[in-house]
Amino acid sequence: MKRKRQQDGYIFKARGIWYVRYFDTRVVDGEVKRVRIAKQIAKVREKINGVLTTITKAKVRELAKPTLTKVNQPDRTPETAVSLIDFVERIYLPRMEQQKRPSTVKGYRDIWENHLKCRSVSLWMREIRTCDIQRILDEIARPRILSANSMRHIKSQVSGIFSYAKQQGYFDGENPARNTAIPPAKPSEETYAYSLDEIGQMLSVLPEPAATIFAVAAFTGARRGEIRGLMWENYQDGEIQITRSIWKGHITEPKTRKSRGAIPVIAPLAKRLECHRASNGNCKSGVMFPNQSGSAMDLGNLLNRSILPALKRCVVCGKPKEECQKISGGIEPNHKFERDKILPEWHGWHAARRGLGTNLYRLGVPEKTIQAILRHANVSTTNTYYIKSAADDTRAAMAKLEQLVIGDEHAAETVQHEVFVSGNEVATEAVGTKSAAIQ
């Protein structure tokens, strides 16, 4: 076997930057090739302890040693010398497609295509450092378009990429995303939870089957994909069993192991389900909410076709916006559309799930019980994201504190008044009474 020649590297400077040049084996266009690399080491003049200092060639050679040591390692596998883009697209994402839910993989691909790929050009897996990942995060956050939560998702995905790279031998050393900081970003918007009043108003104006489907979301906390996946076989003995989820035609198991479970059905929802069953021929099996072809109904289509028109109704004519502004018989409408503000606004399907958690909490239901109903893996998720405090809750809490403080103040004022009028007599009598009680 031919012995690999040790490289000392060629040190040179260009445009005020010191570089080290060496040869390395890389995978380029799917082929293993030996290529010449010029890596930036340091600026020719840098501030050290506040003093502008000229970096000597000897110092640069010392700084380049860790890089050359890695290049000269005899156990480096050429096939693992890939670019970040090549690793993510050829190895990481295909593996995630085998392990993760389709909706999760779509999220990964969106983050990669929209934010990471364009900033990963010329980055090689073996050479990436924490400062490279920090630069990428800073560039993404600079326009202040993304929220802090979105930035956390991006950092988490980068960390996942390098965790898998370490497992497969494409990266050595500490995960470069570990010590990065989330840059300042746009504050995350507060999520919404429907109140019981809003749920009641929606159910009173929504047509069927939209009303029954929304009632399932509001009174069971089932996720959008879980509602699409419901079968009549899942509804037995006053409970709905969550056994599957449907996302864009992909049928999968529920989100987590805890998500598989039974949810008790309250009487008003049971009545609606039975009416819905009767209108569909008293089905005993099959899809609970089918479309015209018998497949699971697309809740996005239902939203645009039935729910939004019912909630975006004109206060003058009572018609949906499209009908209100429609020209009939060549005659234009005699008024502009103005939404009826009495009706609740639509905040998404998940607001019904958050609403169930919040409404149960206001009714005094323990957090662990709410966690079981929503089928969360841990109670912290329930507390943080699914129990919302409204202004009424905070006012009621402060009113309780107010009553307690006022009661204590009245008691203190009474004692002070008695001492002021009777002098030490009241104090003497109180001590005598306490002594008698102890005896």
Coordinates of C-alpha atoms in Angstrom, one line a residue:
M1 CA 0.0 0.0 0.0
K2 CA 1.4 3.4 -1.0
R3 CA 2.3 5.5 2.0
K4 CA 0.5 8.9 2.1
R5 CA 3.0 11.8 2.0
Q6 CA 2.9 14.2 4.9
Q7 CA 2.0 17.8 3.8
D8 CA 3.6 20.9 5.4
G9 CA 1.3 23.2 3.5
Y10 CA 2.2 26.3 1.6
I11 CA 1.7 29.6 3.5
F12 CA 0.9 32.7 1.4
K13 CA -0.9 36.0 1.8
A14 CA -3.3 37.7 -0.6
R15 CA -5.4 40.9 -0.2
G16 CA -4.4 41.2 3.5
I17 CA -5.3 37.6 4.4
W18 CA -2.9 34.7 5.3
Y19 CA -3.8 31.4 3.7
V20 CA -2.5 27.8 3.8
R21 CA -2.6 25.7 0.6
Y22 CA -2.7 21.9 0.7
F23 CA -4.2 18.9 -1.2
D24 CA -7.1 16.9 0.2
T25 CA -9.5 14.2 -1.0
R26 CA -13.0 15.3 -1.7
V27 CA -16.2 13.9 -3.2
V28 CA -17.1 16.1 -6.1
D29 CA -20.1 15.3 -8.3
G30 CA -20.2 11.9 -6.8
E31 CA -16.6 11.1 -7.5
V32 CA -13.6 10.9 -5.1
K33 CA -11.0 13.5 -6.3
R34 CA -7.8 15.0 -5.0
V35 CA -8.2 18.7 -5.0
R36 CA -6.1 21.7 -4.0
I37 CA -7.5 23.8 -1.1
A38 CA -6.6 27.3 0.0
K39 CA -7.9 27.9 3.5
Q40 CA -8.0 31.3 5.2
I41 CA -6.0 31.3 8.5
A42 CA -5.8 34.9 9.7
K43 CA -5.7 38.6 8.7
V44 CA -2.2 40.0 8.1
R45 CA -2.9 42.7 10.6
E46 CA -5.2 42.0 13.5
K47 CA -6.1 43.7 16.8
I48 CA -4.7 41.7 19.8
N49 CA -5.6 43.1 23.2
G50 CA -6.6 46.3 21.5
V51 CA -3.3 46.7 19.7
L52 CA -3.0 46.4 15.9
T53 CA -0.4 43.7 15.4
T54 CA 1.2 42.2 12.3
I55 CA 0.8 38.4 12.1
T56 CA 4.1 36.8 11.1
K57 CA 4.4 33.9 8.7
A58 CA 5.8 31.7 11.6
K59 CA 2.7 32.5 13.6
V60 CA 0.4 31.6 10.7
R61 CA 2.2 28.2 10.3
E62 CA 1.5 27.6 14.0
L63 CA -2.2 28.5 13.5
A64 CA -2.4 26.2 10.4
K65 CA -1.1 23.1 12.3
P66 CA -4.5 21.8 13.4
T67 CA -5.8 21.9 9.9
L68 CA -2.8 20.1 8.4
T69 CA -2.8 17.5 11.2
K70 CA -6.4 16.6 10.2
V71 CA -5.4 16.4 6.5
N72 CA -2.4 14.1 7.3
Q73 CA -4.5 11.6 9.4
P74 CA -4.1 8.2 7.8
D75 CA -7.5 6.9 8.8
R76 CA -9.6 9.5 7.0
T77 CA -12.1 7.9 4.7
P78 CA -12.2 9.7 1.3
E79 CA -15.8 8.9 0.8
T80 CA -16.8 11.0 3.8
A81 CA -15.1 14.2 2.5
V82 CA -18.3 15.8 1.2
S83 CA -19.8 19.3 1.1
L84 CA -22.6 20.3 3.5
I85 CA -25.0 20.6 0.6
D86 CA -24.1 17.1 -0.8
F87 CA -24.4 15.5 2.7
V88 CA -27.8 17.0 3.4
E89 CA -29.3 16.3 0.0
R90 CA -27.8 12.8 -0.6
I91 CA -27.7 11.4 2.9
Y92 CA -29.5 13.3 5.6
L93 CA -32.9 14.2 4.0
P94 CA -33.3 10.7 2.4
R95 CA -32.7 9.2 5.8
M96 CA -35.2 11.5 7.4
E97 CA -37.8 10.4 4.9
Q98 CA -37.4 6.9 6.2
Q99 CA -37.6 7.8 9.8
K100 CA -39.9 10.9 10.1
R101 CA -43.6 11.7 9.4
P102 CA -44.1 13.3 5.9
S103 CA -45.2 16.6 7.5
T104 CA -42.0 16.7 9.5
V105 CA -39.8 16.0 6.5
K106 CA -41.6 18.8 4.6
G107 CA -40.7 21.2 7.4
Y108 CA -37.1 20.0 7.2
R109 CA -37.0 20.5 3.4
D110 CA -38.6 24.0 3.7
I111 CA -36.0 25.2 6.2
W112 CA -33.1 23.7 4.1
E113 CA -34.3 25.2 0.8
N114 CA -35.5 28.6 2.1
H115 CA -32.8 29.4 4.6
L116 CA -29.8 27.0 4.8
K117 CA -28.8 25.8 1.4
C118 CA -28.0 29.2 -0.2
R119 CA -25.7 30.0 2.8
S120 CA -23.9 26.6 2.7
V121 CA -22.1 27.0 -0.6
S122 CA -18.4 26.2 -0.3
L123 CA -18.8 24.6 3.2
W124 CA -17.2 21.2 3.6
M125 CA -18.4 18.9 6.4
R126 CA -14.9 18.3 7.8
E127 CA -14.0 21.9 8.1
I128 CA -17.2 23.5 9.5
R129 CA -16.8 25.3 12.9
T130 CA -19.1 26.9 15.4
C131 CA -18.3 30.3 13.9
D132 CA -19.6 29.2 10.5
I133 CA -23.0 28.1 11.9
Q134 CA -23.2 31.3 13.9
R135 CA -22.6 33.3 10.7
I136 CA -25.4 31.5 9.0
L137 CA -27.8 32.1 11.9
D138 CA -26.9 35.8 12.0
E139 CA -27.5 36.2 8.3
I140 CA -30.9 34.5 8.5
A141 CA -32.0 36.6 11.5
R142 CA -30.7 40.0 10.2
P143 CA -33.8 41.1 8.3
R144 CA -35.9 40.4 11.4
I145 CA -38.6 38.6 9.4
L146 CA -38.5 35.3 11.3
S147 CA -39.6 34.9 14.9
A148 CA -37.4 33.7 17.7
N149 CA -39.3 30.3 17.6
S150 CA -38.5 30.0 13.9
M151 CA -34.8 30.7 14.6
R152 CA -34.9 28.0 17.3
H153 CA -36.3 25.5 14.8
I154 CA -33.5 26.3 12.3
K155 CA -30.8 25.9 14.9
S156 CA -32.4 22.6 16.0
Q157 CA -32.3 21.3 12.4
V158 CA -28.6 22.3 12.0
S159 CA -27.8 20.5 15.2
G160 CA -29.7 17.4 13.9
I161 CA -27.8 17.4 10.7
F162 CA -24.4 17.3 12.5
S163 CA -25.6 14.8 15.0
Y164 CA -26.4 12.4 12.2
A165 CA -23.2 13.3 10.4
K166 CA -21.2 12.3 13.5
Q167 CA -23.1 9.0 13.7
Q168 CA -22.2 8.2 10.1
G169 CA -18.6 9.3 10.3
Y170 CA -18.9 12.4 8.1
F171 CA -18.0 14.8 11.0
D172 CA -15.6 14.6 14.0
G173 CA -15.6 16.8 17.1
E174 CA -18.2 18.7 19.0
N175 CA -21.5 19.6 17.2
P176 CA -20.8 23.1 15.8
A177 CA -24.4 24.2 16.5
R178 CA -24.1 23.5 20.2
N179 CA -22.5 26.7 21.4
T180 CA -24.2 29.0 18.9
A181 CA -26.6 31.7 20.2
I182 CA -30.0 32.6 18.8
P183 CA -29.6 36.1 17.3
P184 CA -32.2 38.8 18.1
A185 CA -35.3 38.1 16.1
K186 CA -38.9 39.3 15.8
P187 CA -40.9 38.5 18.9
S188 CA -43.0 35.4 18.5
E189 CA -46.7 36.1 18.1
E190 CA -49.0 34.9 20.9
T191 CA -51.0 31.9 19.8
Y192 CA -54.8 31.9 20.1
A193 CA -57.3 29.7 22.0
Y194 CA -61.1 29.8 21.3
S195 CA -63.3 30.6 24.3
L196 CA -66.5 28.6 25.0
D197 CA -68.5 31.7 23.8
E198 CA -66.6 31.8 20.5
I199 CA -67.1 28.1 20.0
G200 CA -70.8 28.4 20.7
Q201 CA -71.1 31.3 18.2
M202 CA -69.3 29.4 15.5
L203 CA -71.4 26.3 15.9
S204 CA -74.6 28.4 15.6
V205 CA -73.6 29.7 12.2
L206 CA -71.6 27.0 10.5
P207 CA -73.3 24.6 8.1
E208 CA -73.1 20.9 8.2
P209 CA -70.8 18.9 8.2
A210 CA -68.5 21.8 9.1
A211 CA -70.2 22.4 12.4
T212 CA -69.8 18.8 13.5
I213 CA -66.2 18.7 12.4
F214 CA -65.4 21.9 14.3
A215 CA -67.2 20.5 17.3
V216 CA -64.9 17.4 17.2
A217 CA -61.9 19.7 17.1
A218 CA -63.2 21.9 20.0
F219 CA -64.5 19.2 22.3
T220 CA -61.9 16.4 21.8
G221 CA -58.8 18.5 21.0
A222 CA -58.0 16.2 18.1
R223 CA -55.4 17.5 15.7
R224 CA -56.3 18.4 12.1
G225 CA -54.8 15.2 10.6
E226 CA -56.3 13.1 13.3
I227 CA -59.8 14.4 12.5
R228 CA -59.3 13.5 8.9
G229 CA -58.2 10.0 9.9
L230 CA -61.2 9.3 12.1
M231 CA -63.2 6.1 11.2
W232 CA -66.7 5.2 12.6
E233 CA -65.0 2.1 14.1
N234 CA -63.0 4.5 16.3
Y235 CA -66.2 5.8 18.0
Q236 CA -67.5 3.3 20.5
D237 CA -68.8 3.2 24.1
G238 CA -68.9 7.0 24.3
E239 CA -65.2 7.5 23.3
I240 CA -63.2 8.4 20.2
Q241 CA -60.1 6.3 19.8
I242 CA -57.3 8.1 17.9
T243 CA -55.5 5.5 15.8
R244 CA -54.2 7.3 12.7
S245 CA -53.5 10.7 11.0
I246 CA -53.8 11.9 7.4
W247 CA -51.6 14.6 6.0
K248 CA -51.8 15.5 2.3
G249 CA -52.9 12.0 1.4
H250 CA -50.2 10.3 3.6
I251 CA -51.7 8.0 6.2
T252 CA -49.5 7.7 9.3
E253 CA -49.7 6.8 12.9
P254 CA -50.5 9.6 15.4
K255 CA -47.8 12.1 16.2
T256 CA -46.4 10.3 19.3
R257 CA -47.0 7.1 21.3
K258 CA -49.0 9.2 23.8
S259 CA -51.1 10.6 21.0
R260 CA -52.7 7.1 20.6
G261 CA -55.5 7.2 23.1
A262 CA -59.3 7.4 23.8
I263 CA -61.1 10.7 24.3
P264 CA -64.4 10.8 26.2
V265 CA -67.2 12.3 24.1
I266 CA -69.5 14.8 25.8
A267 CA -73.3 14.6 25.2
P268 CA -73.7 17.6 22.9
L269 CA -70.9 16.3 20.6
A270 CA -72.4 12.8 20.7
K271 CA -75.7 14.2 19.6
R272 CA -74.1 16.0 16.7
L273 CA -72.2 12.8 15.7
E274 CA -75.3 10.7 15.6
C275 CA -77.1 13.3 13.5
H276 CA -74.1 13.3 11.1
R277 CA -74.2 9.5 11.0
A278 CA -77.9 9.5 10.2
S279 CA -77.4 11.9 7.3
N280 CA -74.8 9.6 5.9
G281 CA -76.9 6.4 5.9
N282 CA -76.2 5.3 9.5
C283 CA -72.7 4.1 8.6
K284 CA -71.2 1.6 11.1
S285 CA -67.7 1.7 9.5
G286 CA -65.6 3.7 7.1
V287 CA -64.4 7.3 7.0
M288 CA -66.3 9.5 9.5
F289 CA -66.0 12.6 7.5
P290 CA -65.9 11.6 3.8
N291 CA -65.9 13.8 0.7
Q292 CA -68.1 13.1 -2.3
S293 CA -65.8 10.3 -3.5
G294 CA -65.8 8.6 -0.1
S295 CA -62.2 9.6 0.8
A296 CA -61.3 11.6 3.9
M297 CA -62.4 15.2 3.5
D298 CA -59.8 17.8 3.0
L299 CA -60.2 20.3 5.9
G300 CA -58.5 23.0 3.9
N301 CA -61.2 22.8 1.3
L302 CA -63.9 22.7 4.0
L303 CA -62.4 25.8 5.5
N304 CA -62.5 27.8 2.3
R305 CA -65.8 26.5 1.1
S306 CA -67.9 26.5 4.3
I307 CA -66.3 27.9 7.4
L308 CA -64.7 31.2 6.2
P309 CA -67.8 32.3 4.2
A310 CA -70.0 31.7 7.3
L311 CA -67.7 33.7 9.6
K312 CA -66.9 36.5 7.1
R313 CA -70.5 37.7 6.7
C314 CA -71.6 41.2 5.8
V315 CA -73.2 43.2 8.6
V316 CA -75.5 45.0 6.2
C317 CA -76.9 42.2 3.9
G318 CA -75.8 39.1 5.9
K319 CA -74.2 37.5 2.9
P320 CA -70.6 36.2 2.5
K321 CA -68.1 38.6 1.1
E322 CA -68.0 37.1 -2.4
E323 CA -71.8 37.2 -2.7
C324 CA -72.1 40.6 -1.1
Q325 CA -69.8 42.2 -3.8
K326 CA -71.2 40.2 -6.7
I327 CA -72.8 42.1 -9.5
S328 CA -76.3 40.8 -10.2
G329 CA -78.3 41.6 -13.3
G330 CA -75.8 44.3 -14.2
I331 CA -76.5 46.1 -11.0
E332 CA -73.6 46.8 -8.6
P333 CA -74.2 46.3 -4.8
N334 CA -75.5 49.5 -3.1
H335 CA -73.1 49.1 -0.1
K336 CA -69.5 48.1 0.7
F337 CA -68.7 44.9 2.4
E338 CA -68.3 45.3 6.2
R339 CA -67.6 42.2 8.2
D340 CA -70.1 41.4 11.0
K341 CA -67.8 41.9 14.0
I342 CA -70.2 40.0 16.3
L343 CA -69.0 36.8 14.7
P344 CA -65.7 35.3 16.0
E345 CA -62.6 35.4 13.7
W346 CA -61.0 32.2 12.5
H347 CA -57.6 31.5 14.1
G348 CA -57.0 28.0 12.7
W349 CA -57.8 24.5 13.7
H350 CA -55.2 24.3 16.4
A351 CA -56.8 27.2 18.2
A352 CA -59.6 24.7 19.0
R353 CA -57.2 22.3 20.6
R354 CA -55.6 25.1 22.6
G355 CA -59.1 26.3 23.5
L356 CA -60.0 22.9 25.0
G357 CA -57.0 23.0 27.2
T358 CA -57.7 26.6 28.3
N359 CA -61.4 26.1 28.9
L360 CA -60.8 22.9 31.0
Y361 CA -58.2 24.8 33.1
R362 CA -60.7 27.6 33.7
L363 CA -63.2 25.1 34.9
G364 CA -60.7 23.9 37.5
V365 CA -59.6 20.7 35.8
P366 CA -56.1 19.6 37.0
E367 CA -53.2 20.1 34.6
K368 CA -52.3 16.4 34.5
T369 CA -55.9 15.5 33.5
I370 CA -55.8 18.1 30.7
Q371 CA -52.5 16.6 29.6
A372 CA -54.1 13.2 29.4
I373 CA -57.1 14.6 27.4
L374 CA -54.8 16.4 24.9
R375 CA -52.5 13.3 24.8
H376 CA -49.3 15.3 25.4
A377 CA -46.0 13.5 26.2
N378 CA -45.4 15.7 29.2
V379 CA -47.3 18.2 31.2
S380 CA -44.9 21.1 30.5
T381 CA -46.1 21.2 26.9
T382 CA -49.7 21.5 28.1
N383 CA -48.8 24.3 30.6
T384 CA -46.6 26.3 28.2
Y385 CA -48.5 26.1 24.9
Y386 CA -52.1 25.0 25.5
I387 CA -53.3 26.8 28.7
K388 CA -53.9 30.5 27.9
S389 CA -54.5 33.2 30.5
A390 CA -57.1 35.8 29.5
A391 CA -57.5 39.3 30.9
D392 CA -60.5 38.0 32.9
D393 CA -58.4 35.4 34.5
T394 CA -55.8 37.9 35.7
R395 CA -58.5 40.3 36.9
A396 CA -60.2 37.5 38.9
A397 CA -56.8 36.5 40.4
M398 CA -56.0 40.0 41.5
A399 CA -59.6 40.4 42.9
K400 CA -58.9 37.4 45.2
L401 CA -55.7 39.0 46.3
E402 CA -57.5 42.3 46.9
Q403 CA -60.1 40.7 49.1
L404 CA -57.4 38.9 51.1
V405 CA -55.4 42.2 51.6
I406 CA -58.5 44.2 52.4
G407 CA -59.5 41.6 55.0
D408 CA -56.0 41.7 56.6
E409 CA -56.1 45.5 56.7
H410 CA -59.5 45.6 58.4
A411 CA -58.3 43.2 61.0
A412 CA -55.2 45.3 61.7
E413 CA -57.1 48.5 61.9
T414 CA -59.5 47.0 64.4
V415 CA -56.7 45.9 66.7
Q416 CA -54.9 49.2 66.5
H417 CA -58.1 51.1 67.3
E418 CA -58.7 49.0 70.4
V419 CA -55.2 49.5 71.7
F420 CA -55.4 53.3 71.1
V421 CA -58.7 53.6 73.1
S422 CA -57.9 51.2 76.1
G423 CA -54.2 51.5 76.4
N424 CA -52.5 48.4 77.9
E425 CA -55.8 47.0 79.1
V426 CA -56.6 45.3 75.8
A427 CA -53.1 43.9 75.5
T428 CA -53.2 42.6 79.1
E429 CA -56.6 40.9 78.5
A430 CA -55.3 39.4 75.3
V431 CA -52.3 37.9 77.0
G432 CA -54.5 36.5 79.8
T433 CA -56.9 34.9 77.3
K434 CA -54.0 33.3 75.4
S435 CA -52.6 31.9 78.6
A436 CA -56.0 30.5 79.6
A437 CA -56.3 28.8 76.2
I438 CA -52.9 27.2 76.5
Q439 CA -53.8 25.9 79.9

